[in-house]
Amino acid sequence: MTGYRFSLRSDQTAGYEHPPAVRDAIKLSGGSAFGPTMPDVVQAAMTAAGEYRTEVMQYGPLMGLPDLREALAAFERKDGVDCTADNILVTSGAKQAIELICRTFLDEGDLMVVSAPTYVTAIPIFVGAGARFMNIGQDADGMNVPELAEKLAALHRDGMRMPKLIYDIPDHHNPAGLVLSLERRHQMLELARTYNIVIIEDQTYRHIRFEGEALPSIRSLDDGTHVLPVNTLSKLLAPGMRLGWTVAPTALLPRLANFKAEGGTSPFLQRVAVEVLRHGGVEEHLSLVIPELGRHRDAMLAALAKELPEAHVTVPKGGFFLWVSFDGVDADDVYGAGLRHGVVTYPGSICFASEPDRSHLRLSYSQASPEQIEEGIRRLAAAYRDVAFSNRKHVVA
Amino acid sequence: MTGYRFSLRSDQTAGYEHPPAVRDAIKLSGGSAFGPTMPDVVQAAMTAAGEYRTEVMQYGPLMGLPDLREALAAFERKDGVDCTADNILVTSGAKQAIELICRTFLDEGDLMVVSAPTYVTAIPIFVGAGARFMNIGQDADGMNVPELAEKLAALHRDGMRMPKLIYDIPDHHNPAGLVLSLERRHQMLELARTYNIVIIEDQTYRHIRFEGEALPSIRSLDDGTHVLPVNTLSKLLAPGMRLGWTVAPTALLPRLANFKAEGGTSPFLQRVAVEVLRHGGVEEHLSLVIPELGRHRDAMLAALAKELPEAHVTVPKGGFFLWVSFDGVDADDVYGAGLRHGVVTYPGSICFASEPDRSHLRLSYSQASPEQIEEGIRRLAAAYRDVAFSNRKHVVA
């Protein structure tokens, strides 16, 4: 499996050369965008390169362009967060925001709480910042916060070092597709306050919602002292923009930004984003992409019900992923067989920070069309049957 | 001084709010570009956003766009480096390339060789990767490689752990303005081979040359096993592009790229760069900016000779900086007095990885016009006299 680990780390298929046989495989793997709904930013790019030439060709302010910080603060206020531009740190994608927070708060060997499973690409970032893991299970209400409460109480009782960070994706969890219940949001925040732990609230999929009402973000329930949300334009607009952000106390921003080794996020990309935001480009994009992705999800659910009824599936109310579980069949083997049948998925085992569980697959419906999804699931079902057949216990007469 | 340290870290003035009195100060500080020679990339941006929409709005290949890797490999081959696109890793600026190399090769507490002084912004990157420093002095021929040879031999004789990395800027050194002699390039490479040390050759200013012949890069003298060059479009085109690269054995690229936490360098910026490179934009830009910067350097040298003859100045044959030294006057104090007089410089002391020397200033001539430079040096001379007067030993009768 280690050969694949590298390419998976960055949601990018090109980092790993797949074997020739699966070059034309259907990709149900990374969280990439759907080609036909890519936004048109030609006008914004012309304005940025033309009218703002001396700004966008120069080094930019370390915290981000003031106009973009204003626009993102307005976006956050609409989502119930009391903040101003002075609270926004622009980053090169949400992953960089996660890295800056981890490198700021963690020392080598510090404990960090993650769900099991968690966001695969973030795991090496956590490890690179020195984290050890406290893995917490999930149920239909998201991370099992009562379990977390018990574990934290036990550590505290024993005088052990407490975790510094909790990382979760409360809305449309990647990979599990779950939404953390309102009661658990309050409980998690209470635990963070009790034990002085910082919550990294990954809001990447928060606004990609097909049905149901939005729950308040954990950050919006907080006074701004225990929750650092991270967000990105990758899903709100386009991954190629590589623009993310966090909302933090102003005094914390320099400490976070101190780890920005890329010399600041490109002011050119930031100005393009400002132009898009000013002209309602995000709302317009979401109005197209959310129903589109909803159709992709439905196509995948229908195909699984028809072709692979053996799979247990969590039905997500938003986000990009289906979390599929098998009884008594090794999902890593199904992943490998899938490659041979021409369909690329993620083995669920790599989504565990420690103690990998080999009974799941993560399927993405974000990049493939409904037709490709149907064909992909047919191929996956064939791969599953190959593995299930091979795994059968043969009765020796 | 600590208050300033943060803003200096990233060549960005906006990271630190200067006191109101110096808001309109003349900036002889960071390595920013000169406004009037900023390139026009409108056509390239339109082509990227329009014709390459689905490429530039999506996640990009982790190693970089194939077309950009091809173009950069061609650039390197022209500079005497035997390489192909498979040896190029595109990074978010040269600083990210430095970070990826340091995090790949260094463990906590590992020794690293740097010149004293060295590139100020890279110091926290070295520290963040766990480096301890072996500081090597400089003379007119650049880093004192014979001194390095003695120190390495002594370590080796005593059975101590040897350094893992040597970092230097052999061409138009930042901040010292020196060029490493050809003999020392060969010596440094020989030391790297003898003790199995990797040289990070920072080529940021290599092609910004006003006079004299280019020396071969250390990388071009090597067979590709002991030298990792880092380079950037920041000085060849524009800092706002935030595009850098390194040239490495293909098998090493995944290890380096593993630390790219920004989710890959933006394919949008990369496509804009490809378009600019294809249409000769770098050569065109250099043909404008090199003579322009040469005039800036001459204006600064002339102003210093006239206004501040007490300063010892190294005359650089290229690059962005003058390294100014004072006898018996604290340069950190001159820096502080300069702020009050309306001129921003860098105290040279922050350019030392350890054991700061407070007798130097780094002056940049890249961003200010010749007229601003003349006025800035007048202000600096006034600041110097303030400090020299205050520092005089008073004879108590």
PDB file of C-alpha atoms in Angstrom, chain A residues 5 8-11 31 94-96 98 114-126 138 167-169 173-176 202 204-205 230 232 234-235 242 321 346 350-353 362, chain B residues 59 261 263:
ATOM      1  CA  ARG A   5       0.163   6.596   0.006  1.00  0.00           C
ATOM      2  CA  LEU A   8      -3.205  10.138  -2.022  1.00  0.00           C
ATOM      3  CA  ARG A   9      -1.549  12.617   0.268  1.00  0.00           C
ATOM      4  CA  SER A  10      -2.479  15.624  -1.823  1.00  0.00           C
ATOM      5  CA  ASP A  11      -5.720  14.716  -3.559  1.00  0.00           C
ATOM      6  CA  GLY A  31     -11.943  15.456  -3.993  1.00  0.00           C
ATOM      7  CA  ALA A  94      -7.144  24.934   3.885  1.00  0.00           C
ATOM      8  CA  LYS A  95      -4.357  22.392   4.304  1.00  0.00           C
ATOM      9  CA  GLN A  96      -1.827  25.154   4.842  1.00  0.00           C
ATOM     10  CA  ILE A  98      -4.205  23.248   9.207  1.00  0.00           C
ATOM     11  CA  VAL A 114      -8.940  13.059  15.647  1.00  0.00           C
ATOM     12  CA  SER A 115     -11.944  11.108  14.505  1.00  0.00           C
ATOM     13  CA  ALA A 116     -11.430   7.561  13.253  1.00  0.00           C
ATOM     14  CA  PRO A 117     -11.553   7.827  10.253  1.00  0.00           C
ATOM     15  CA  THR A 118     -10.285  11.347   9.498  1.00  0.00           C
ATOM     16  CA  TYR A 119      -9.134  13.469   6.531  1.00  0.00           C
ATOM     17  CA  VAL A 120      -6.424  11.363   4.887  1.00  0.00           C
ATOM     18  CA  THR A 121      -4.354  14.235   3.500  1.00  0.00           C
ATOM     19  CA  ALA A 122      -4.145  15.967   6.865  1.00  0.00           C
ATOM     20  CA  ILE A 123      -2.594  12.964   8.626  1.00  0.00           C
ATOM     21  CA  PRO A 124       0.999  13.522   7.372  1.00  0.00           C
ATOM     22  CA  ILE A 125       0.608  17.212   8.261  1.00  0.00           C
ATOM     23  CA  PHE A 126      -0.316  16.248  11.825  1.00  0.00           C
ATOM     24  CA  GLN A 138     -18.061   7.936  15.177  1.00  0.00           C
ATOM     25  CA  TYR A 167      -9.451  18.184  14.694  1.00  0.00           C
ATOM     26  CA  ASP A 168     -12.865  17.450  13.216  1.00  0.00           C
ATOM     27  CA  ILE A 169     -14.947  18.027  10.100  1.00  0.00           C
ATOM     28  CA  HIS A 173     -17.339  14.686   7.245  1.00  0.00           C
ATOM     29  CA  ASN A 174     -14.524  13.565   4.966  1.00  0.00           C
ATOM     30  CA  PRO A 175     -14.580  10.570   4.554  1.00  0.00           C
ATOM     31  CA  ALA A 176     -17.518   9.464   6.708  1.00  0.00           C
ATOM     32  CA  ASP A 202     -12.601  22.045   9.183  1.00  0.00           C
ATOM     33  CA  THR A 204     -14.374  22.604   3.828  1.00  0.00           C
ATOM     34  CA  TYR A 205     -17.711  20.901   3.029  1.00  0.00           C
ATOM     35  CA  VAL A 230     -10.401  26.496   8.482  1.00  0.00           C
ATOM     36  CA  THR A 232     -11.177  27.043   1.445  1.00  0.00           C
ATOM     37  CA  SER A 234     -11.464  24.881  -3.342  1.00  0.00           C
ATOM     38  CA  LYS A 235     -15.037  23.661  -2.920  1.00  0.00           C
ATOM     39  CA  ARG A 242      -5.353  27.343  -3.799  1.00  0.00           C
ATOM     40  CA  PHE A 321     -17.893  11.378  -0.421  1.00  0.00           C
ATOM     41  CA  TYR A 346      -9.494   5.240  -1.826  1.00  0.00           C
ATOM     42  CA  ILE A 350      -5.462   5.127   4.907  1.00  0.00           C
ATOM     43  CA  CYS A 351      -8.029   7.480   6.485  1.00  0.00           C
ATOM     44  CA  PHE A 352      -7.135   6.289   9.994  1.00  0.00           C
ATOM     45  CA  ALA A 353      -4.407   8.226  11.805  1.00  0.00           C
ATOM     46  CA  ARG A 362     -14.047   6.104   0.363  1.00  0.00           C
TER      47      ARG A 362
ATOM     48  CA  TYR B  59      -5.960  20.540  -8.469  1.00  0.00           C
ATOM     49  CA  ALA B 261       1.262  21.161   2.621  1.00  0.00           C
ATOM     50  CA  GLY B 263      -2.031  21.125  -1.749  1.00  0.00           C
TER      51      GLY B 263
END
